[in-house]
Amino acid sequence: MASSMSTENPQLSINLVCFNEKDLLRNALRYIKKAQISIPYEVVVLDNSSQDQDEVMDMVSVEYPEAIRLAEKTNTGFTQAVNTCARHSKGTYLFNMNPDVVVLPGQLEQMVAFLKERPNVGMMGPKLLNFDGTVQGSAFQFTTPQIALYRRTPLGRSAFAKRRIQEFLLQDGWDWNSERKVDWVLGAAVMYRRSVAEELGHLDENLFLYFSDTDFAWRLWENGYMVVYYPEAMLYHYYQKSSGGTLSLSSLFNFAFRKHLQDGVTFFRKHLGDPNPRLQKMAALK
């Protein structure tokens, strides 16, 4: 089957943001090409001030010459970069994927078909697989300051804290093979309609690197849209625990860790005290 790469009237925009991930990006682009996507689509690549930015741009021009190539001279933050990709793309559906995600044949078409059939779904995430075939948790409850504290400090060692963390991670007997309405899905690979993003004002750029997927899902639920985990579509993801770990003095000097804390404070200030919008909507539907 021939690929349906289109820069005129794409149904789907595949948006990738790269920051010092040239090799992963190359791999991602090659698998997009191998997937032979059958609907009209385009690829948008933004390099967010990588140390080897010129090499990244040269590589993209060789691997995927049809791609729209964008380059930022300073690191604008992941969230702003995603929004920049959206502004430079034309697709009815936006698929944001990290460079460490591998696209499989037929899966993106299936995700688009799902959204076409379900206009009340604002955003959906596929099943993500580790490369040994095991399922990678990619749907979650909305986090709270309490959960953040449990995950970052020795307080998380108590039986009660461990149980709450399991609930947050949906590890308490959750069926990862069943379609479910969820609080939020991991932003490493998500699809949503352009019209919905424009209605909500896209991602909140006050969040530099983290929590933008969580915040976007929160606002979707607040505005009457659903967020769905959709395991019929499957992709591979090279999971890297870049922002995990316990709070320590040395971790405060780690850029990603500090941004995680800062974005967490911004998110909690924005939503602390507000009721869970998914639970409110689901209660209203009963």
mmCIF file of C-alpha atoms in Angstrom:
data_model
loop_
_atom_site.group_PDB
_atom_site.id
_atom_site.type_symbol
_atom_site.label_atom_id
_atom_site.label_comp_id
_atom_site.label_asym_id
_atom_site.label_seq_id
_atom_site.Cartn_x
_atom_site.Cartn_y
_atom_site.Cartn_z
ATOM 1 C CA MET A 1 0.000 0.000 0.000
ATOM 2 C CA ALA A 2 1.338 3.420 -0.941
ATOM 3 C CA SER A 3 1.802 6.075 1.711
ATOM 4 C CA SER A 4 -0.624 9.034 1.633
ATOM 5 C CA MET A 5 1.776 11.798 2.631
ATOM 6 C CA SER A 6 0.006 15.082 1.865
ATOM 7 C CA THR A 7 0.936 18.695 2.511
ATOM 8 C CA GLU A 8 -2.246 20.138 0.977
ATOM 9 C CA ASN A 9 -5.238 18.617 2.764
ATOM 10 C CA PRO A 10 -3.969 16.215 5.430
ATOM 11 C CA GLN A 11 -6.442 14.503 7.727
ATOM 12 C CA LEU A 12 -3.680 13.874 10.237
ATOM 13 C CA SER A 13 -0.734 15.913 11.470
ATOM 14 C CA ILE A 14 2.031 13.923 13.175
ATOM 15 C CA ASN A 15 3.906 16.350 15.415
ATOM 16 C CA LEU A 16 7.311 15.559 16.925
ATOM 17 C CA VAL A 17 9.358 17.764 19.254
ATOM 18 C CA CYS A 18 13.059 16.928 19.510
ATOM 19 C CA PHE A 19 15.529 18.031 22.172
ATOM 20 C CA ASN A 20 18.898 16.261 21.960
ATOM 21 C CA GLU A 21 17.250 13.084 20.638
ATOM 22 C CA LYS A 22 18.546 12.850 17.088
ATOM 23 C CA ASP A 23 18.930 9.069 16.971
ATOM 24 C CA LEU A 24 15.505 8.432 18.489
ATOM 25 C CA LEU A 25 13.974 10.940 16.086
ATOM 26 C CA ARG A 26 15.608 9.207 13.123
ATOM 27 C CA ASN A 27 14.173 5.899 14.274
ATOM 28 C CA ALA A 28 10.713 7.419 14.767
ATOM 29 C CA LEU A 29 10.710 8.917 11.272
ATOM 30 C CA ARG A 30 11.781 5.642 9.705
ATOM 31 C CA TYR A 31 8.953 3.763 11.392
ATOM 32 C CA ILE A 32 6.418 6.399 10.348
ATOM 33 C CA LYS A 33 7.548 5.831 6.774
ATOM 34 C CA LYS A 34 7.454 2.037 7.188
ATOM 35 C CA ALA A 35 3.900 2.251 8.530
ATOM 36 C CA GLN A 36 2.657 3.240 5.038
ATOM 37 C CA ILE A 37 -0.109 5.383 6.540
ATOM 38 C CA SER A 38 -3.130 5.135 4.249
ATOM 39 C CA ILE A 39 -4.903 8.410 5.068
ATOM 40 C CA PRO A 40 -3.640 11.851 3.983
ATOM 41 C CA TYR A 41 -1.123 13.002 6.586
ATOM 42 C CA GLU A 42 1.799 15.307 7.191
ATOM 43 C CA VAL A 43 4.807 15.242 9.514
ATOM 44 C CA VAL A 44 5.949 18.278 11.481
ATOM 45 C CA VAL A 45 9.306 18.177 13.283
ATOM 46 C CA LEU A 46 10.415 20.922 15.665
ATOM 47 C CA ASP A 47 13.919 20.910 17.098
ATOM 48 C CA ASN A 48 13.856 22.750 20.413
ATOM 49 C CA SER A 49 17.446 24.056 20.462
ATOM 50 C CA SER A 50 19.305 20.746 20.506
ATOM 51 C CA GLN A 51 23.075 20.975 20.880
ATOM 52 C CA ASP A 52 23.399 19.417 17.416
ATOM 53 C CA GLN A 53 20.477 21.252 15.846
ATOM 54 C CA ASP A 54 22.049 21.645 12.402
ATOM 55 C CA GLU A 55 22.727 17.914 12.266
ATOM 56 C CA VAL A 56 19.169 17.176 13.377
ATOM 57 C CA MET A 57 17.710 19.354 10.635
ATOM 58 C CA ASP A 58 20.009 17.788 8.036
ATOM 59 C CA MET A 59 19.020 14.315 9.174
ATOM 60 C CA VAL A 60 15.296 15.119 8.918
ATOM 61 C CA SER A 61 15.750 16.529 5.412
ATOM 62 C CA VAL A 62 17.365 13.232 4.369
ATOM 63 C CA GLU A 63 15.088 10.805 6.237
ATOM 64 C CA TYR A 64 11.808 12.628 5.598
ATOM 65 C CA PRO A 65 12.274 15.427 3.043
ATOM 66 C CA GLU A 66 8.513 16.053 2.907
ATOM 67 C CA ALA A 67 8.393 16.915 6.617
ATOM 68 C CA ILE A 68 7.802 20.461 7.780
ATOM 69 C CA ARG A 69 10.986 21.397 9.649
ATOM 70 C CA LEU A 70 11.008 23.991 12.436
ATOM 71 C CA ALA A 71 13.977 25.074 14.559
ATOM 72 C CA GLU A 72 13.995 27.110 17.774
ATOM 73 C CA LYS A 73 17.222 28.888 18.716
ATOM 74 C CA THR A 74 16.354 28.728 22.414
ATOM 75 C CA ASN A 75 14.545 26.009 24.338
ATOM 76 C CA THR A 76 10.990 27.323 24.463
ATOM 77 C CA GLY A 77 9.749 24.402 26.534
ATOM 78 C CA PHE A 78 7.982 21.259 25.395
ATOM 79 C CA THR A 79 4.485 22.674 25.773
ATOM 80 C CA GLN A 80 5.095 25.759 23.663
ATOM 81 C CA ALA A 81 6.891 23.627 21.069
ATOM 82 C CA VAL A 82 3.863 21.330 20.746
ATOM 83 C CA ASN A 83 1.634 24.362 20.225
ATOM 84 C CA THR A 84 4.052 25.719 17.616
ATOM 85 C CA CYS A 85 3.799 22.433 15.714
ATOM 86 C CA ALA A 86 0.013 22.699 15.819
ATOM 87 C CA ARG A 87 0.107 26.242 14.427
ATOM 88 C CA HIS A 88 2.292 25.145 11.509
ATOM 89 C CA SER A 89 0.221 22.057 10.691
ATOM 90 C CA LYS A 90 -3.054 21.638 8.810
ATOM 91 C CA GLY A 91 -4.481 18.285 9.875
ATOM 92 C CA THR A 92 -7.997 17.841 11.211
ATOM 93 C CA TYR A 93 -6.513 15.481 13.808
ATOM 94 C CA LEU A 94 -3.316 16.170 15.731
ATOM 95 C CA PHE A 95 -1.121 13.303 16.866
ATOM 96 C CA ASN A 96 1.615 14.362 19.258
ATOM 97 C CA MET A 97 4.319 11.748 19.669
ATOM 98 C CA ASN A 98 7.660 11.763 21.404
ATOM 99 C CA PRO A 99 10.708 10.724 19.367
ATOM 100 C CA ASP A 100 10.948 7.601 21.544
ATOM 101 C CA VAL A 101 7.634 6.260 20.200
ATOM 102 C CA VAL A 102 7.476 3.699 17.378
ATOM 103 C CA VAL A 103 4.460 3.789 15.050
ATOM 104 C CA LEU A 104 3.073 0.483 13.790
ATOM 105 C CA PRO A 105 1.135 -0.063 10.526
ATOM 106 C CA GLY A 106 -2.580 0.676 10.693
ATOM 107 C CA GLN A 107 -2.599 2.059 14.212
ATOM 108 C CA LEU A 108 -2.861 5.790 13.503
ATOM 109 C CA GLU A 109 -5.630 5.165 10.972
ATOM 110 C CA GLN A 110 -7.490 3.234 13.664
ATOM 111 C CA MET A 111 -7.115 6.128 16.103
ATOM 112 C CA VAL A 112 -8.448 8.629 13.559
ATOM 113 C CA ALA A 113 -11.413 6.343 12.797
ATOM 114 C CA PHE A 114 -12.172 6.102 16.515
ATOM 115 C CA LEU A 115 -12.265 9.888 16.940
ATOM 116 C CA LYS A 116 -14.439 10.268 13.840
ATOM 117 C CA GLU A 117 -16.987 7.898 15.359
ATOM 118 C CA ARG A 118 -16.878 9.472 18.828
ATOM 119 C CA PRO A 119 -17.316 13.265 18.638
ATOM 120 C CA ASN A 120 -17.711 13.445 22.418
ATOM 121 C CA VAL A 121 -14.139 12.170 22.910
ATOM 122 C CA GLY A 122 -11.726 15.078 23.160
ATOM 123 C CA MET A 123 -8.483 13.122 23.434
ATOM 124 C CA MET A 124 -7.441 9.508 23.272
ATOM 125 C CA GLY A 125 -4.322 7.524 23.977
ATOM 126 C CA PRO A 126 -3.348 4.100 22.589
ATOM 127 C CA LYS A 127 -1.963 1.123 24.441
ATOM 128 C CA LEU A 128 1.798 1.617 24.818
ATOM 129 C CA LEU A 129 4.034 -1.434 24.814
ATOM 130 C CA ASN A 130 7.533 -1.997 26.104
ATOM 131 C CA PHE A 131 9.817 -3.724 23.640
ATOM 132 C CA ASP A 132 9.465 -7.015 25.486
ATOM 133 C CA GLY A 133 5.756 -6.902 24.673
ATOM 134 C CA THR A 134 4.578 -5.983 28.162
ATOM 135 C CA VAL A 135 2.031 -3.222 28.622
ATOM 136 C CA GLN A 136 3.300 0.157 29.752
ATOM 137 C CA GLY A 137 0.921 2.070 31.994
ATOM 138 C CA SER A 138 -0.193 5.157 30.069
ATOM 139 C CA ALA A 139 -3.440 6.222 31.747
ATOM 140 C CA PHE A 140 -3.739 7.703 35.210
ATOM 141 C CA GLN A 141 -5.873 9.326 37.850
ATOM 142 C CA PHE A 142 -5.462 13.061 38.300
ATOM 143 C CA THR A 143 -2.555 13.622 40.648
ATOM 144 C CA THR A 144 -2.733 15.512 43.927
ATOM 145 C CA PRO A 145 -0.097 17.213 46.113
ATOM 146 C CA GLN A 146 -0.419 14.208 48.423
ATOM 147 C CA ILE A 147 0.411 11.759 45.635
ATOM 148 C CA ALA A 148 3.326 13.929 44.509
ATOM 149 C CA LEU A 149 4.671 13.952 48.065
ATOM 150 C CA TYR A 150 4.325 10.191 48.387
ATOM 151 C CA ARG A 151 6.193 9.629 45.121
ATOM 152 C CA ARG A 152 9.031 12.018 45.999
ATOM 153 C CA THR A 153 9.718 11.391 49.679
ATOM 154 C CA PRO A 154 10.148 8.491 52.127
ATOM 155 C CA LEU A 155 6.490 9.021 53.106
ATOM 156 C CA GLY A 156 5.680 6.865 50.105
ATOM 157 C CA ARG A 157 6.993 3.769 51.865
ATOM 158 C CA SER A 158 3.929 3.345 54.080
ATOM 159 C CA ALA A 159 1.287 0.781 53.151
ATOM 160 C CA PHE A 160 -1.354 3.487 52.796
ATOM 161 C CA ALA A 161 0.861 5.591 50.526
ATOM 162 C CA LYS A 162 1.745 2.605 48.350
ATOM 163 C CA ARG A 163 -1.943 1.818 47.923
ATOM 164 C CA ARG A 164 -2.701 5.426 46.909
ATOM 165 C CA ILE A 165 0.186 5.406 44.410
ATOM 166 C CA GLN A 166 -1.136 2.157 42.914
ATOM 167 C CA GLU A 167 -4.561 3.769 42.524
ATOM 168 C CA PHE A 168 -3.004 6.808 40.820
ATOM 169 C CA LEU A 169 -1.085 4.540 38.420
ATOM 170 C CA LEU A 170 -4.198 2.389 37.849
ATOM 171 C CA GLN A 171 -2.297 -0.659 39.049
ATOM 172 C CA ASP A 172 -5.039 -1.835 41.393
ATOM 173 C CA GLY A 173 -6.416 -4.601 39.196
ATOM 174 C CA TRP A 174 -7.053 -2.374 36.172
ATOM 175 C CA ASP A 175 -7.617 -4.107 32.819
ATOM 176 C CA TRP A 176 -5.209 -2.588 30.284
ATOM 177 C CA ASN A 177 -6.892 -4.504 27.448
ATOM 178 C CA SER A 178 -10.248 -2.753 27.826
ATOM 179 C CA GLU A 179 -11.304 0.645 26.517
ATOM 180 C CA ARG A 180 -11.852 3.002 29.441
ATOM 181 C CA LYS A 181 -12.735 6.597 30.173
ATOM 182 C CA VAL A 182 -9.825 7.912 32.229
ATOM 183 C CA ASP A 183 -8.696 11.107 33.927
ATOM 184 C CA TRP A 184 -5.735 11.567 31.582
ATOM 185 C CA VAL A 185 -3.445 9.754 29.180
ATOM 186 C CA LEU A 186 0.311 10.014 28.789
ATOM 187 C CA GLY A 187 1.316 12.814 26.424
ATOM 188 C CA ALA A 188 4.043 10.697 24.795
ATOM 189 C CA ALA A 189 1.443 9.572 22.229
ATOM 190 C CA VAL A 190 -1.956 11.276 22.140
ATOM 191 C CA MET A 191 -4.445 12.241 19.449
ATOM 192 C CA TYR A 192 -7.116 14.927 19.503
ATOM 193 C CA ARG A 193 -9.101 17.128 17.137
ATOM 194 C CA ARG A 194 -7.676 20.457 16.064
ATOM 195 C CA SER A 195 -11.105 22.051 16.553
ATOM 196 C CA VAL A 196 -11.204 20.976 20.197
ATOM 197 C CA ALA A 197 -7.668 22.232 20.841
ATOM 198 C CA GLU A 198 -8.550 25.581 19.299
ATOM 199 C CA GLU A 199 -11.714 25.758 21.382
ATOM 200 C CA LEU A 200 -9.711 25.239 24.584
ATOM 201 C CA GLY A 201 -6.730 27.383 23.578
ATOM 202 C CA HIS A 202 -4.330 24.456 23.013
ATOM 203 C CA LEU A 203 -1.885 23.440 25.765
ATOM 204 C CA ASP A 204 -1.162 25.790 28.669
ATOM 205 C CA GLU A 205 2.266 27.302 27.990
ATOM 206 C CA ASN A 206 2.646 28.276 31.644
ATOM 207 C CA LEU A 207 3.627 24.614 32.004
ATOM 208 C CA PHE A 208 7.140 24.385 30.571
ATOM 209 C CA LEU A 209 7.743 20.655 30.322
ATOM 210 C CA TYR A 210 5.427 18.629 32.548
ATOM 211 C CA PHE A 211 1.725 18.410 33.448
ATOM 212 C CA SER A 212 0.527 19.932 30.154
ATOM 213 C CA ASP A 213 -1.083 16.602 29.187
ATOM 214 C CA THR A 214 -2.735 16.366 32.609
ATOM 215 C CA ASP A 215 -3.947 19.959 32.452
ATOM 216 C CA PHE A 216 -5.291 19.571 28.910
ATOM 217 C CA ALA A 217 -7.232 16.465 29.947
ATOM 218 C CA TRP A 218 -8.619 18.333 32.975
ATOM 219 C CA ARG A 219 -9.870 21.147 30.747
ATOM 220 C CA LEU A 220 -11.350 18.675 28.270
ATOM 221 C CA TRP A 221 -13.418 17.064 31.005
ATOM 222 C CA GLU A 222 -14.417 20.505 32.326
ATOM 223 C CA ASN A 223 -15.692 21.442 28.869
ATOM 224 C CA GLY A 224 -17.776 18.339 28.320
ATOM 225 C CA TYR A 225 -15.313 16.156 26.396
ATOM 226 C CA MET A 226 -14.108 12.709 27.382
ATOM 227 C CA VAL A 227 -10.585 11.322 27.585
ATOM 228 C CA VAL A 228 -10.315 7.683 26.550
ATOM 229 C CA TYR A 229 -7.679 4.976 26.820
ATOM 230 C CA TYR A 230 -8.031 2.968 23.601
ATOM 231 C CA PRO A 231 -6.070 -0.316 23.643
ATOM 232 C CA GLU A 232 -7.208 -1.442 20.191
ATOM 233 C CA ALA A 233 -4.447 0.831 18.870
ATOM 234 C CA MET A 234 -0.933 -0.117 19.966
ATOM 235 C CA LEU A 235 2.449 1.610 19.715
ATOM 236 C CA TYR A 236 5.876 0.936 21.189
ATOM 237 C CA HIS A 237 7.503 3.383 23.592
ATOM 238 C CA TYR A 238 11.078 3.550 24.858
ATOM 239 C CA TYR A 239 10.178 4.496 28.416
ATOM 240 C CA GLN A 240 12.802 6.566 30.239
ATOM 241 C CA LYS A 241 12.195 7.527 33.852
ATOM 242 C CA SER A 242 13.645 10.998 33.447
ATOM 243 C CA SER A 243 11.677 12.833 36.094
ATOM 244 C CA GLY A 244 11.272 10.181 38.736
ATOM 245 C CA GLY A 245 13.184 9.640 41.903
ATOM 246 C CA THR A 246 13.121 10.863 45.458
ATOM 247 C CA LEU A 247 13.550 14.481 46.447
ATOM 248 C CA SER A 248 17.143 15.204 47.500
ATOM 249 C CA LEU A 249 19.552 18.114 47.564
ATOM 250 C CA SER A 250 21.395 16.858 44.481
ATOM 251 C CA SER A 251 18.151 16.424 42.538
ATOM 252 C CA LEU A 252 17.372 20.122 42.961
ATOM 253 C CA PHE A 253 20.270 20.869 40.608
ATOM 254 C CA ASN A 254 18.808 18.602 37.905
ATOM 255 C CA PHE A 255 17.045 20.707 35.253
ATOM 256 C CA ALA A 256 14.268 18.229 34.496
ATOM 257 C CA PHE A 257 13.613 17.607 38.186
ATOM 258 C CA ARG A 258 13.372 21.325 38.938
ATOM 259 C CA LYS A 259 11.023 21.879 36.001
ATOM 260 C CA HIS A 260 8.883 18.990 37.212
ATOM 261 C CA LEU A 261 8.557 20.650 40.611
ATOM 262 C CA GLN A 262 7.873 24.092 39.130
ATOM 263 C CA ASP A 263 5.261 22.789 36.708
ATOM 264 C CA GLY A 264 3.683 20.764 39.496
ATOM 265 C CA VAL A 265 3.284 23.892 41.613
ATOM 266 C CA THR A 266 1.748 25.720 38.626
ATOM 267 C CA PHE A 267 -0.694 22.863 37.984
ATOM 268 C CA PHE A 268 -1.753 22.532 41.615
ATOM 269 C CA ARG A 269 -2.229 26.277 42.008
ATOM 270 C CA LYS A 270 -4.477 26.209 38.956
ATOM 271 C CA HIS A 271 -6.657 23.270 39.964
ATOM 272 C CA LEU A 272 -6.237 22.729 43.722
ATOM 273 C CA GLY A 273 -9.619 22.613 45.398
ATOM 274 C CA ASP A 274 -11.509 21.993 42.156
ATOM 275 C CA PRO A 275 -13.511 18.743 42.038
ATOM 276 C CA ASN A 276 -12.399 16.002 39.666
ATOM 277 C CA PRO A 277 -14.112 16.996 36.382
ATOM 278 C CA ARG A 278 -14.290 13.409 35.096
ATOM 279 C CA LEU A 279 -16.156 12.216 38.177
ATOM 280 C CA GLN A 280 -18.520 15.167 37.877
ATOM 281 C CA LYS A 281 -19.275 14.440 34.219
ATOM 282 C CA MET A 282 -19.720 10.711 34.774
ATOM 283 C CA ALA A 283 -22.081 11.415 37.691
ATOM 284 C CA ALA A 284 -24.103 13.776 35.498
ATOM 285 C CA LEU A 285 -24.474 11.073 32.845
ATOM 286 C CA LYS A 286 -25.995 8.562 35.270
#
